[in-house]
PDB file of C-alpha atoms and ligand atoms in Angstrom:
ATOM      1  CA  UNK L   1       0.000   0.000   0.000  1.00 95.00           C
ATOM      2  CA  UNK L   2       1.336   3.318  -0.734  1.00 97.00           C
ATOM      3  CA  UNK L   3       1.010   6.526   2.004  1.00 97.00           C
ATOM      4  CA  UNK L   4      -2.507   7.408   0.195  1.00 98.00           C
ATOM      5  CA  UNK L   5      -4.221   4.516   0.240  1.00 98.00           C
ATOM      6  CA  UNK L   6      -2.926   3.750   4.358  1.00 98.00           C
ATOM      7  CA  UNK L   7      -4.071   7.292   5.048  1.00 98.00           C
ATOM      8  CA  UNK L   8      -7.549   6.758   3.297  1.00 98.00           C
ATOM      9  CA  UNK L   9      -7.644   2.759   4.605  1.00 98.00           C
ATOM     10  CA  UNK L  10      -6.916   4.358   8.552  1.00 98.00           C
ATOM     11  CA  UNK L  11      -9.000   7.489   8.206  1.00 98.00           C
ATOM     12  CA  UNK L  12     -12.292   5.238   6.947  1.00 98.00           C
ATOM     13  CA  UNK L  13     -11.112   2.453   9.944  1.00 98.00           C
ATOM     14  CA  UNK L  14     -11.388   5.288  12.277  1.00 98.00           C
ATOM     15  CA  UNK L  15     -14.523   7.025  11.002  1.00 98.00           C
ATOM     16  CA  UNK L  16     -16.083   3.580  11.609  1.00 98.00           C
ATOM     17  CA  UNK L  17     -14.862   3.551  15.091  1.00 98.00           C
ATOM     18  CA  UNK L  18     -15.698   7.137  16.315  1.00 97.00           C
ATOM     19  CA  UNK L  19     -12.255   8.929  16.201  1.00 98.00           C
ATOM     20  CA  UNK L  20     -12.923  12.490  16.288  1.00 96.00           C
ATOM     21  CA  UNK L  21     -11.141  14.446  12.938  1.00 97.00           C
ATOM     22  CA  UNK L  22      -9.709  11.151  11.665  1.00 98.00           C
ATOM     23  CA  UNK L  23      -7.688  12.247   9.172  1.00 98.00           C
ATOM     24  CA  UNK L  24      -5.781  14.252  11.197  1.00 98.00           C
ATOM     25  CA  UNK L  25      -5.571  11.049  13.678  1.00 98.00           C
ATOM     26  CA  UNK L  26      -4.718   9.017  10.419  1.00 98.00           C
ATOM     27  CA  UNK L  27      -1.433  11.483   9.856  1.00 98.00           C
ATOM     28  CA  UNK L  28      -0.301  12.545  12.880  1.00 98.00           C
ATOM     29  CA  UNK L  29       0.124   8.729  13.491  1.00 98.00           C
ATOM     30  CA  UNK L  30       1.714   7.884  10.162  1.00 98.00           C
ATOM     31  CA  UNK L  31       3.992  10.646  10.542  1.00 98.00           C
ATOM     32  CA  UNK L  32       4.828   9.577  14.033  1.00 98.00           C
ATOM     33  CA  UNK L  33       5.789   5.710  12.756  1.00 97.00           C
ATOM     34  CA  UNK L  34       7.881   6.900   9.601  1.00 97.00           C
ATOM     35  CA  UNK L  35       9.774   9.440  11.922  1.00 96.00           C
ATOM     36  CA  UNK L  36       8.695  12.816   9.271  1.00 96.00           C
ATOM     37  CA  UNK L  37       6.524  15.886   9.766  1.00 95.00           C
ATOM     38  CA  UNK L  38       2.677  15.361   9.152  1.00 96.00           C
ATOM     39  CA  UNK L  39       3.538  18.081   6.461  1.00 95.00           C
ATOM     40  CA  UNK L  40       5.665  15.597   4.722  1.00 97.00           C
ATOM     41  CA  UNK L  41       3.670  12.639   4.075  1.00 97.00           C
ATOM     42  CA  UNK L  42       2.364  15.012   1.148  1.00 96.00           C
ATOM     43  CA  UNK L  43       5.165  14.954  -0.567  1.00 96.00           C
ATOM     44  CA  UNK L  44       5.153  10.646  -0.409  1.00 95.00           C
ATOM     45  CA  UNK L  45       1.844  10.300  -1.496  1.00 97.00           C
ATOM     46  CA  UNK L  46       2.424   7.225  -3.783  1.00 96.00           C
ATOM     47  CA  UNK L  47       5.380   5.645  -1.855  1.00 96.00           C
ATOM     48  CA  UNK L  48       5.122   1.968  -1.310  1.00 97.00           C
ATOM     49  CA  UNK L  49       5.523   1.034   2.459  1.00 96.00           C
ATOM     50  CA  UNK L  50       7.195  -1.667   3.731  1.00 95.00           C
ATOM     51  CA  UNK L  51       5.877  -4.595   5.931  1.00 94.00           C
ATOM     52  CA  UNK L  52       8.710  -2.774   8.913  1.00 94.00           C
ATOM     53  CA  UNK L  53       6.727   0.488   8.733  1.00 93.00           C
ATOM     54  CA  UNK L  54       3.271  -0.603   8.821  1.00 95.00           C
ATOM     55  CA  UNK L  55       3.695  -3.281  11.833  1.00 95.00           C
ATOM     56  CA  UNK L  56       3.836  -0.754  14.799  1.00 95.00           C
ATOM     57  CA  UNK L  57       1.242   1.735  12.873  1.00 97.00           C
ATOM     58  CA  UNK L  58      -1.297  -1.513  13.151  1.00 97.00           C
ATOM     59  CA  UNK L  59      -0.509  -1.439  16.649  1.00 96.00           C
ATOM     60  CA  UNK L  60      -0.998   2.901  16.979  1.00 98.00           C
ATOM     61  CA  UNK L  61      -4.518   2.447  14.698  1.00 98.00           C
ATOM     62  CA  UNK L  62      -6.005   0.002  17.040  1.00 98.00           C
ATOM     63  CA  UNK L  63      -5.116   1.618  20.334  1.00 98.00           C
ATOM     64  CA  UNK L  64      -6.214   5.022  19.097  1.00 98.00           C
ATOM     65  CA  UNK L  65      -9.830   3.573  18.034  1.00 98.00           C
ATOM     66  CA  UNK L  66     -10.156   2.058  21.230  1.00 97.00           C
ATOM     67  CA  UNK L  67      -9.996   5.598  22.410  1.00 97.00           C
ATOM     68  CA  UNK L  68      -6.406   5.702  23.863  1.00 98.00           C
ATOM     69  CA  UNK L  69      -5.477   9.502  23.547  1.00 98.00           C
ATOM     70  CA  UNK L  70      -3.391  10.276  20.064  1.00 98.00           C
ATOM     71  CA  UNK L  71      -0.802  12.088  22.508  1.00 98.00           C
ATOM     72  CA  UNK L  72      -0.433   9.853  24.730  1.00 98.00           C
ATOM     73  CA  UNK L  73       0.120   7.234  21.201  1.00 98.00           C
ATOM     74  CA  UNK L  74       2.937  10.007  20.484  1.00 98.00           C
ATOM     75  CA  UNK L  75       4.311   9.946  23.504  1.00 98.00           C
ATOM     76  CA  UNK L  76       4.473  14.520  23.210  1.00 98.00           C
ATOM     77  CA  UNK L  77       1.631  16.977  23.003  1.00 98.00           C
ATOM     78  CA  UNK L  78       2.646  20.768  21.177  1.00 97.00           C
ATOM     79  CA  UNK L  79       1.400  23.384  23.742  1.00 98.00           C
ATOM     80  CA  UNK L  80       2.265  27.278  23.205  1.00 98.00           C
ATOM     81  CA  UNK L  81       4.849  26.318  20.828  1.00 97.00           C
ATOM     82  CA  UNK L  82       7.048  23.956  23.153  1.00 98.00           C
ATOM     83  CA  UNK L  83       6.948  20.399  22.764  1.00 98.00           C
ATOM     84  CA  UNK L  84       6.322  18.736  25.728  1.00 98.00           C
ATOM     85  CA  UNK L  85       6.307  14.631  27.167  1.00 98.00           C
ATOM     86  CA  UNK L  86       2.596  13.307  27.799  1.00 98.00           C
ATOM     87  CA  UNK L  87       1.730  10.465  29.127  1.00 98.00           C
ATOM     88  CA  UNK L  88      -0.568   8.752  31.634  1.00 98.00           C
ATOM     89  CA  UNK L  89       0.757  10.366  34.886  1.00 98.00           C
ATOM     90  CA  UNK L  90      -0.816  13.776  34.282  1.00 98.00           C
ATOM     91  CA  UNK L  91      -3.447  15.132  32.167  1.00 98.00           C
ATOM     92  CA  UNK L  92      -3.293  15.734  28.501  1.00 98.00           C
ATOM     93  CA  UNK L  93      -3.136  19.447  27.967  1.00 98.00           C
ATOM     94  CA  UNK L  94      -5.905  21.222  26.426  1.00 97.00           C
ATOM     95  CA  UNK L  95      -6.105  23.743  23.937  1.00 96.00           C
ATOM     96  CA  UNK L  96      -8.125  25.928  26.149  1.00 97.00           C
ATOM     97  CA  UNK L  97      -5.088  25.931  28.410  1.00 98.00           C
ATOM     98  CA  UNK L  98      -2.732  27.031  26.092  1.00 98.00           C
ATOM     99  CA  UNK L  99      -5.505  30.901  25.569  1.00 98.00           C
ATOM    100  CA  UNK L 100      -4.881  31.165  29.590  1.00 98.00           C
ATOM    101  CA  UNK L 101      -1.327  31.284  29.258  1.00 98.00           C
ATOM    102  CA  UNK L 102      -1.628  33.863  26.071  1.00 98.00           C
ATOM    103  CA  UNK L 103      -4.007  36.023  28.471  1.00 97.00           C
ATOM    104  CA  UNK L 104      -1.340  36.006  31.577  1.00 98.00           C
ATOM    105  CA  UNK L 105       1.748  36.622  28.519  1.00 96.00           C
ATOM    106  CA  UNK L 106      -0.309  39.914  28.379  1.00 94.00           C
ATOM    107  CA  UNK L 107      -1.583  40.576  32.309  1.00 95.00           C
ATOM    108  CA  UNK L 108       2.260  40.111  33.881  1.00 96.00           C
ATOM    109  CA  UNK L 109       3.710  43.602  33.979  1.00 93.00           C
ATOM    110  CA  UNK L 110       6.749  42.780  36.068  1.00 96.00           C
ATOM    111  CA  UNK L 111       9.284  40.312  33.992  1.00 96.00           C
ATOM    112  CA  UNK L 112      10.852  39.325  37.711  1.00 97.00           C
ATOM    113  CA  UNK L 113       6.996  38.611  39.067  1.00 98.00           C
ATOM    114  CA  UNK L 114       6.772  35.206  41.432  1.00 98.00           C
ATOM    115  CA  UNK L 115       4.442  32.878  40.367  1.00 98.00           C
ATOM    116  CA  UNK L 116       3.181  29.646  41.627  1.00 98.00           C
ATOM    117  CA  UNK L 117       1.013  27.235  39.337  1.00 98.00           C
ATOM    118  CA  UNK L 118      -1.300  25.248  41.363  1.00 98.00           C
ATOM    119  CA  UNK L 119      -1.857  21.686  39.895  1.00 98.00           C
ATOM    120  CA  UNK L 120       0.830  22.244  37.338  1.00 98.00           C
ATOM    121  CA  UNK L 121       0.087  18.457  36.083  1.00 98.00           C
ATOM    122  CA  UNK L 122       2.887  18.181  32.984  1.00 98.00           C
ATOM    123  CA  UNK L 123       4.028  21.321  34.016  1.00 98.00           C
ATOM    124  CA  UNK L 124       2.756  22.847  30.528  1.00 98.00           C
ATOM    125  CA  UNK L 125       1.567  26.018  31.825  1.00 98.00           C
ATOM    126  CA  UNK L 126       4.151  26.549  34.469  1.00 98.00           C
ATOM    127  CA  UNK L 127       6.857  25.618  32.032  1.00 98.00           C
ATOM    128  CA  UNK L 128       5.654  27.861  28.948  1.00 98.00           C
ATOM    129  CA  UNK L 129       5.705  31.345  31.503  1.00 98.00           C
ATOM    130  CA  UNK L 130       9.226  29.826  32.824  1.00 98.00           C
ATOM    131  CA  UNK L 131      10.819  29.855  28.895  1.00 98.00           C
ATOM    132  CA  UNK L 132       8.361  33.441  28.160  1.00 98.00           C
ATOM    133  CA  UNK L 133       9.513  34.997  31.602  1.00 98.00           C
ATOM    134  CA  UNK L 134      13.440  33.973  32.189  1.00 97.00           C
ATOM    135  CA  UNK L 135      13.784  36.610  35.250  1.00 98.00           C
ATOM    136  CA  UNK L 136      10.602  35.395  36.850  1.00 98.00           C
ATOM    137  CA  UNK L 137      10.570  33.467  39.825  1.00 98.00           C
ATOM    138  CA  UNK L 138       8.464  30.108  39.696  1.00 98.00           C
ATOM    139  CA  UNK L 139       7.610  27.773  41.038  1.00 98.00           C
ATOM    140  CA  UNK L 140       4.494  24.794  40.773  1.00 98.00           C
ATOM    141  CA  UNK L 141       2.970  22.190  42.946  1.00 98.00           C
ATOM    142  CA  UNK L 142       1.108  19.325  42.662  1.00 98.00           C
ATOM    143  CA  UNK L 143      -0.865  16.442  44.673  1.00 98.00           C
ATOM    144  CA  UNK L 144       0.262  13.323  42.524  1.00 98.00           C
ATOM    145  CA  UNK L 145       3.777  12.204  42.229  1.00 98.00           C
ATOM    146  CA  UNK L 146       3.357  10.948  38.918  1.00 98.00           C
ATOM    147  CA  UNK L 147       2.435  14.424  37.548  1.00 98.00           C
ATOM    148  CA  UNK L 148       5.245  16.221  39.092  1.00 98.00           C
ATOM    149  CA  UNK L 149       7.633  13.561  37.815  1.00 98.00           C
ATOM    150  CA  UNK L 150       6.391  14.307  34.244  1.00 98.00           C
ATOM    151  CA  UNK L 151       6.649  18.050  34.648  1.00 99.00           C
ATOM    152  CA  UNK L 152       9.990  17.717  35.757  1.00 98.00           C
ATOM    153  CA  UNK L 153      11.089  15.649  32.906  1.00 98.00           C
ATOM    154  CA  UNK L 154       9.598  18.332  30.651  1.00 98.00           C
ATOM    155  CA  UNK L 155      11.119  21.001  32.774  1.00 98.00           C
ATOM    156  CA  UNK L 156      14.821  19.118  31.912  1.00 98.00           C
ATOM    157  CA  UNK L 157      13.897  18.673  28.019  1.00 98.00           C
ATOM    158  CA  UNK L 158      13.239  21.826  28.162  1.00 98.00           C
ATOM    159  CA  UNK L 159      15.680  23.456  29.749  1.00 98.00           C
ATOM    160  CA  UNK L 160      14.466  24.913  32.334  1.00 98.00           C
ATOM    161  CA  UNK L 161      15.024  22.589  35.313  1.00 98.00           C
ATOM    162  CA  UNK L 162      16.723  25.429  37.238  1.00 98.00           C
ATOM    163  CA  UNK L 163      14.182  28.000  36.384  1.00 98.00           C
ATOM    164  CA  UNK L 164      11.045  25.773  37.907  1.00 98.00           C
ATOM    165  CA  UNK L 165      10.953  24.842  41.717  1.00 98.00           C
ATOM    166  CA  UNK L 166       8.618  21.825  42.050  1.00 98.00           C
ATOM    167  CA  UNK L 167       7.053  20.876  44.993  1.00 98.00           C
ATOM    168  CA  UNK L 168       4.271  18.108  46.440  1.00 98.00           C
ATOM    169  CA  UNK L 169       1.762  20.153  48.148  1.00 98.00           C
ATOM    170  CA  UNK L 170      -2.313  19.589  48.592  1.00 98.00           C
ATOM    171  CA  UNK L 171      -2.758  23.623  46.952  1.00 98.00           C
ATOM    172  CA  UNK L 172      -0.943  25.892  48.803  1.00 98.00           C
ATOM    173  CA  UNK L 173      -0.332  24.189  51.926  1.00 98.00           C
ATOM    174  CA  UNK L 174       3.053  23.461  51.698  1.00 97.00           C
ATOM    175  CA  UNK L 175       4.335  26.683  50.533  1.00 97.00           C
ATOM    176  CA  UNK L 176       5.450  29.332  51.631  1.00 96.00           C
ATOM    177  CA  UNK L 177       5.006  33.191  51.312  1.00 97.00           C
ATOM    178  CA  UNK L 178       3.544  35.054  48.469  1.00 98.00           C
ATOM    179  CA  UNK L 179       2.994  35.725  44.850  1.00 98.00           C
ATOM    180  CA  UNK L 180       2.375  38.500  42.062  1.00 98.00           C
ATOM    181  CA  UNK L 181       0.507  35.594  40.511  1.00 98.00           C
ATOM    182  CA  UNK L 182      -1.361  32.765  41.205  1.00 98.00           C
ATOM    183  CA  UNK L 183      -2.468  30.446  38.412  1.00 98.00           C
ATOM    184  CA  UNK L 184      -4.295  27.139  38.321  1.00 98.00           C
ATOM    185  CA  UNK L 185      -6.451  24.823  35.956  1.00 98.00           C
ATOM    186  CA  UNK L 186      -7.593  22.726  38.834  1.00 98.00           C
ATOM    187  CA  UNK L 187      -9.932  19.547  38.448  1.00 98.00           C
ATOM    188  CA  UNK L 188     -13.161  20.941  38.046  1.00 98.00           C
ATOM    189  CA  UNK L 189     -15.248  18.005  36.789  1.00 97.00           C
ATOM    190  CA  UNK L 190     -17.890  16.538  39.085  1.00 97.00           C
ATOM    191  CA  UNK L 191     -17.720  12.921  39.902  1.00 97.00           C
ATOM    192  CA  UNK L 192     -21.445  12.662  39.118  1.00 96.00           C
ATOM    193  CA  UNK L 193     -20.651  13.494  35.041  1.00 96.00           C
ATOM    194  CA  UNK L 194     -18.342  10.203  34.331  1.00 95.00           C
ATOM    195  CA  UNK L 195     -20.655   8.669  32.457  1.00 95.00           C
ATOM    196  CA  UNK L 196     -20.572  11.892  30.338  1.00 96.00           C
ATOM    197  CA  UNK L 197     -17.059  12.144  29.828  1.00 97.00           C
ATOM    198  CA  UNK L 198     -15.418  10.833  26.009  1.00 96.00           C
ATOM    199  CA  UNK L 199     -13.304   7.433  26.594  1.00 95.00           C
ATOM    200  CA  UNK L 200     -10.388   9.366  25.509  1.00 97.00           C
ATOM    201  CA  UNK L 201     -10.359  12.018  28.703  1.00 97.00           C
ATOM    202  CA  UNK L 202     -11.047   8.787  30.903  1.00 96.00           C
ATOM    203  CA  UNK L 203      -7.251   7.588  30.320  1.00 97.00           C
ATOM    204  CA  UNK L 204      -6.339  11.284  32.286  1.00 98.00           C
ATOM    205  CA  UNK L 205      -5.861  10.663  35.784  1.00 98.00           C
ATOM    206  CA  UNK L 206      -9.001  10.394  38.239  1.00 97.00           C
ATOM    207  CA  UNK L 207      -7.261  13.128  40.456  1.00 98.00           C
ATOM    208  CA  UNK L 208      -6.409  15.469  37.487  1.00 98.00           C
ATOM    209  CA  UNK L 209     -10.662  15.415  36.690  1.00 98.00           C
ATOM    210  CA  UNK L 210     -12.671  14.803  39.461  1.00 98.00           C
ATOM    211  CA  UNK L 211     -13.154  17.635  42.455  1.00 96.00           C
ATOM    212  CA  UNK L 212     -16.306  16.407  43.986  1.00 96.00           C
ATOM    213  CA  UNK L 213     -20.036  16.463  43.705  1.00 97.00           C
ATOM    214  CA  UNK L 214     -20.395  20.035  42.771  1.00 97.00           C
ATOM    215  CA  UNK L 215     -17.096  20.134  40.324  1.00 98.00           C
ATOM    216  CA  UNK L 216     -15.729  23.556  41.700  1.00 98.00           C
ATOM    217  CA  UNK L 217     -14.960  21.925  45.409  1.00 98.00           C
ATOM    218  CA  UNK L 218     -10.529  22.594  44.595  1.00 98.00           C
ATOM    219  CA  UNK L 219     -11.271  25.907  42.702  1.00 98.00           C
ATOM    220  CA  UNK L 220     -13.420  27.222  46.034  1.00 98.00           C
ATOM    221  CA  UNK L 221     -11.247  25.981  48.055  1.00 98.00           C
ATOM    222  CA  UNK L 222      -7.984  28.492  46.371  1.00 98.00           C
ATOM    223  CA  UNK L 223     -10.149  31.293  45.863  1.00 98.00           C
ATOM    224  CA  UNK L 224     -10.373  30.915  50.083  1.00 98.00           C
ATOM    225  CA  UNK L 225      -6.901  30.568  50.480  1.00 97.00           C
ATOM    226  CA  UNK L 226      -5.239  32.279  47.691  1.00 98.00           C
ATOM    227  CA  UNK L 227      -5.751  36.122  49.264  1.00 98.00           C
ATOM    228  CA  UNK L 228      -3.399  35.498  52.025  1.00 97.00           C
ATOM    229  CA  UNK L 229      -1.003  34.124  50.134  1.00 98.00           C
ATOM    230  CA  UNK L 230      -1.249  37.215  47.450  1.00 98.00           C
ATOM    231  CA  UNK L 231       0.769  40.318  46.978  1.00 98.00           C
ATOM    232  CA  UNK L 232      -0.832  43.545  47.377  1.00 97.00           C
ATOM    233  CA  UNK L 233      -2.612  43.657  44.006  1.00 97.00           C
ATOM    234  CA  UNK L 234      -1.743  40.040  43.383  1.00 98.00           C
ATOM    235  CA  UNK L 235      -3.131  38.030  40.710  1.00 98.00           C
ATOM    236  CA  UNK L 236      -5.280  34.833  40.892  1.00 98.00           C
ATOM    237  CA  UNK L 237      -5.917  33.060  37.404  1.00 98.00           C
ATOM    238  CA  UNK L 238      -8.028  29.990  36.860  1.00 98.00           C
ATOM    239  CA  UNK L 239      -9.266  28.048  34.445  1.00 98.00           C
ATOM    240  CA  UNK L 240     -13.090  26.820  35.168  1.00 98.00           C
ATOM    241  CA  UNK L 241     -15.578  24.181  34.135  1.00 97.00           C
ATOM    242  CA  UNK L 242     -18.782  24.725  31.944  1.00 96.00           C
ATOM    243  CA  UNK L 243     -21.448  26.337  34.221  1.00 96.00           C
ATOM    244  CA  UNK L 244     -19.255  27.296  37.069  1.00 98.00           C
ATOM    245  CA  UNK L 245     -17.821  30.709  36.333  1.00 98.00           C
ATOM    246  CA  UNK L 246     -21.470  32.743  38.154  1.00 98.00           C
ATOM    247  CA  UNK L 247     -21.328  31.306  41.284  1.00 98.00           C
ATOM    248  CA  UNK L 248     -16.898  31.395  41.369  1.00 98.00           C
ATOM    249  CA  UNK L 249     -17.384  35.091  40.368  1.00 98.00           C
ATOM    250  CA  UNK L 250     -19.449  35.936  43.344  1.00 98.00           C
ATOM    251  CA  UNK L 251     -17.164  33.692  45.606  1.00 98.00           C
ATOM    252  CA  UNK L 252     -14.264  35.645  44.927  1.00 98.00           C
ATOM    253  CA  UNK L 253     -16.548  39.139  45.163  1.00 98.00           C
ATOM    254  CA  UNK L 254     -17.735  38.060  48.768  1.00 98.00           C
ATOM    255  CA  UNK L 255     -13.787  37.516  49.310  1.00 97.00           C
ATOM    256  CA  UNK L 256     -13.335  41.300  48.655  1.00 97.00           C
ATOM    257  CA  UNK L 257     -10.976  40.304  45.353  1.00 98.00           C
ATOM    258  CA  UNK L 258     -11.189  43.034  43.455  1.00 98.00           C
ATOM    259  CA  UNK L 259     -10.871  43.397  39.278  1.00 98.00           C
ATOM    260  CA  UNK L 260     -13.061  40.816  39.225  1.00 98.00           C
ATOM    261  CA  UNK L 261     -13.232  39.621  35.049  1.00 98.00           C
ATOM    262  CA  UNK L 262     -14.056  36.297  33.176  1.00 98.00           C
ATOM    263  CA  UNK L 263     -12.694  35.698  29.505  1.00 98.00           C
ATOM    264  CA  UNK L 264     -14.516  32.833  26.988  1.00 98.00           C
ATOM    265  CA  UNK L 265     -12.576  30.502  25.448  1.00 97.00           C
ATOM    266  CA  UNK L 266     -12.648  29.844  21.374  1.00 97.00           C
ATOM    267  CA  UNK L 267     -15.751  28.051  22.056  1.00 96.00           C
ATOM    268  CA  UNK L 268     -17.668  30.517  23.598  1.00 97.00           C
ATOM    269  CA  UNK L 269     -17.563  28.865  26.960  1.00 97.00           C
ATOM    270  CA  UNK L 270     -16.604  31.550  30.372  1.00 98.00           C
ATOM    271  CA  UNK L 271     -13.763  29.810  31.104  1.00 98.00           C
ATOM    272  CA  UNK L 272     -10.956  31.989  32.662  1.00 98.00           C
ATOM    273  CA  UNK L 273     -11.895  34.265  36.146  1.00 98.00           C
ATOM    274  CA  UNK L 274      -9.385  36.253  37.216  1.00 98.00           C
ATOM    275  CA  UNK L 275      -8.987  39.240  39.998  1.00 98.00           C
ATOM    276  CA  UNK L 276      -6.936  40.808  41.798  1.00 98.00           C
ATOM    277  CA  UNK L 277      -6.682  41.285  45.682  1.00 98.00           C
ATOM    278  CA  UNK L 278      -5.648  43.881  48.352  1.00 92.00           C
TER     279      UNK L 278
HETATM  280  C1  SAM C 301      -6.948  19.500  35.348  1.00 57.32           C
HETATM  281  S1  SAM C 301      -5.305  18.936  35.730  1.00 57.32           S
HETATM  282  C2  SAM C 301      -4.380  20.272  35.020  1.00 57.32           C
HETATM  283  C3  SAM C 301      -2.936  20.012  34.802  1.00 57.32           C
HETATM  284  C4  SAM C 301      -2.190  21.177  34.143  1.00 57.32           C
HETATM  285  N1  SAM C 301      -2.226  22.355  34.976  1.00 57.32           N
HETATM  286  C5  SAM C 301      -2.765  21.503  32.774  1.00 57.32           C
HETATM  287  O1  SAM C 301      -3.370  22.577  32.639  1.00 57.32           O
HETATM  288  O2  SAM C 301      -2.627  20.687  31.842  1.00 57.32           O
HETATM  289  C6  SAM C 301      -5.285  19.264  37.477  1.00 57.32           C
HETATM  290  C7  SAM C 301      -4.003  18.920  38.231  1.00 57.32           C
HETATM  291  O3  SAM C 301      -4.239  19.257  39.605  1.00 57.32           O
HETATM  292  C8  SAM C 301      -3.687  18.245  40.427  1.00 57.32           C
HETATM  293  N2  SAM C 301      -4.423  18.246  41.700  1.00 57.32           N
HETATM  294  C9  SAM C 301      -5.597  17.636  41.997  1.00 57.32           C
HETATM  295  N3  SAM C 301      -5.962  17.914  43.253  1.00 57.32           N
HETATM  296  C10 SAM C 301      -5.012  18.723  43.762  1.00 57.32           C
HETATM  297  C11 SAM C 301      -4.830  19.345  45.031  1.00 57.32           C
HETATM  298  N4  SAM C 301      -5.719  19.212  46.008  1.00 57.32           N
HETATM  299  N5  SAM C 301      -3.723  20.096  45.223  1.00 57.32           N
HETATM  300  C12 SAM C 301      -2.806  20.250  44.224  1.00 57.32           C
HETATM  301  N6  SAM C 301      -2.927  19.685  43.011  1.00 57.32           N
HETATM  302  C13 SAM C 301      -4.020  18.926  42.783  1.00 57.32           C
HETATM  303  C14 SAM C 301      -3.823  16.970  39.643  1.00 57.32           C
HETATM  304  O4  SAM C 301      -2.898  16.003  40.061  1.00 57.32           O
HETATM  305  C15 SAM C 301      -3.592  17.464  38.213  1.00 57.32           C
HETATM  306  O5  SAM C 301      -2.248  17.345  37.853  1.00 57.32           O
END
């Protein structure tokens, strides 16, 4: 079979099995097993592949339409323009994520600001404000091992090992002093959605999703601690689930935060709060 007719055999294969924008699925895959850019399987269109290049794509197709993630099938996920390891100890970044950090490229005035990202997961967010920042002073924490591991493998691939300070902590309770900026894309999912949730998010990590009944349980529980642990006119940044951002807004306005402003994503959903306090 040449690279057409594989494409066209995988992208039908995985139209069959429910693989969201399989074509792209079919290339990014391809690409990944031949070793080229996705860009450059157009330019090998009618090359014949060998038996050695389509035995571990057989393998790739089948996982990927039984709904394992296609990043965690390439083993990296592109975020903000850095290439970063992903794999089943933390969360797969989302797009979304990647607007939050444009928005807080813009908000940070001071390039030697301290910042602390709360559930920093692969370290994606943390790590892309660490390589746009280099005089800032950061630092991220995280309940699970397994994420922080990740993020600090990225943080080495990166580069920026010595820029990051990573730390095990249940939010901010084993930290200490205070920040220009707080950021966090917490779990925000409620346990009683599951059933709702694609197969594909279900291979992230139950304590990367699920906050509790309500969904917003982790992101109340930071806006509550986060003003004590703010500079005068400090920033808190979060990243919040469908339907929550009313009732988070007033949270933070009974708090006394002031600057109090949502942003929607690309989608149209209110999904970024952020305000200021003292
Ligand atoms: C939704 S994921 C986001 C990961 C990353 N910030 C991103 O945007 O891709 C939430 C992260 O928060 C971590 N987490 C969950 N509960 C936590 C807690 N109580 N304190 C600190 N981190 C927590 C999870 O381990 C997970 O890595």
């Amino acid at each position: 079979m040449t690279v057409l007719e594989v494409l066209q055999a995988t992208t039908a294969y995985f139209k069959k099995r429910n693989v969201e924008n399989a074509r792209l699925n079919a290339e990014h895959l391809l690409a990944h097993v031949l070793g080229r850019k996705r860009i450059e399987l157009y330019l090998e269109f009618e090359r014949a592949l060998t038996e050695t290049e389509l035995g571990p794509l057989r393998d790739l197709v089948k996982r990927r339409s039984e709904g394992e993630p296609l990043q965690h099938l390439l083993g990296t996920v592109e975020f903000c323009g850095l290439t970063f390891l992903c794999d089943k100890r933390a969360m797969v970044p989302r797009p979304e994520t990647e607007e939050l950090v444009e928005s807080l490229k813009s908000e940070i005035q001071d390039p030697k600001s301290k910042i602390i990202d709360v559930g920093t997961g692969s370290g994606v967010i943390v790590l892309s404000l660490a390589a746009e920042f280099p005089e800032a002073k950061i630092m991220a924490v995280d309940i699970s091992d397994d994420a922080l591991a990740l993020a600090q493998e990225n943080a080495a691939k990166l580069g920026l090992t010595d820029r990051v300070r990573f730390l095990k902590s249940r939010l901010l309770e084993n930290t200490e002093g205070t920040f220009d900026l707080i950021v966090a894309n917490l779990p925000y999912i409620s346990t009683q959605d599951r059933s709702i949730l694609s197969r594909e998010v279900l291979y992230d990590p139950e304590v990367a999703l699920f906050a509790g009944t309500r969904g917003d349980e982790l992101v109340r529980e930071l806006i509550d601690q986060a003003p004590s642990r703010l500079r005068p006119g400090g920033l808190l940044a979060l990243e919040v689930g469908l339907g929550q951002s009313d009732t988070l807004l007033s949270a933070m306005a009974e708090k006394n935060y002031r600057d109090i402003c949502s942003k929607n994503d690309y989608n149209g959903v209110t999904r970024f709060l952020f305000a200021r306090y003292g």
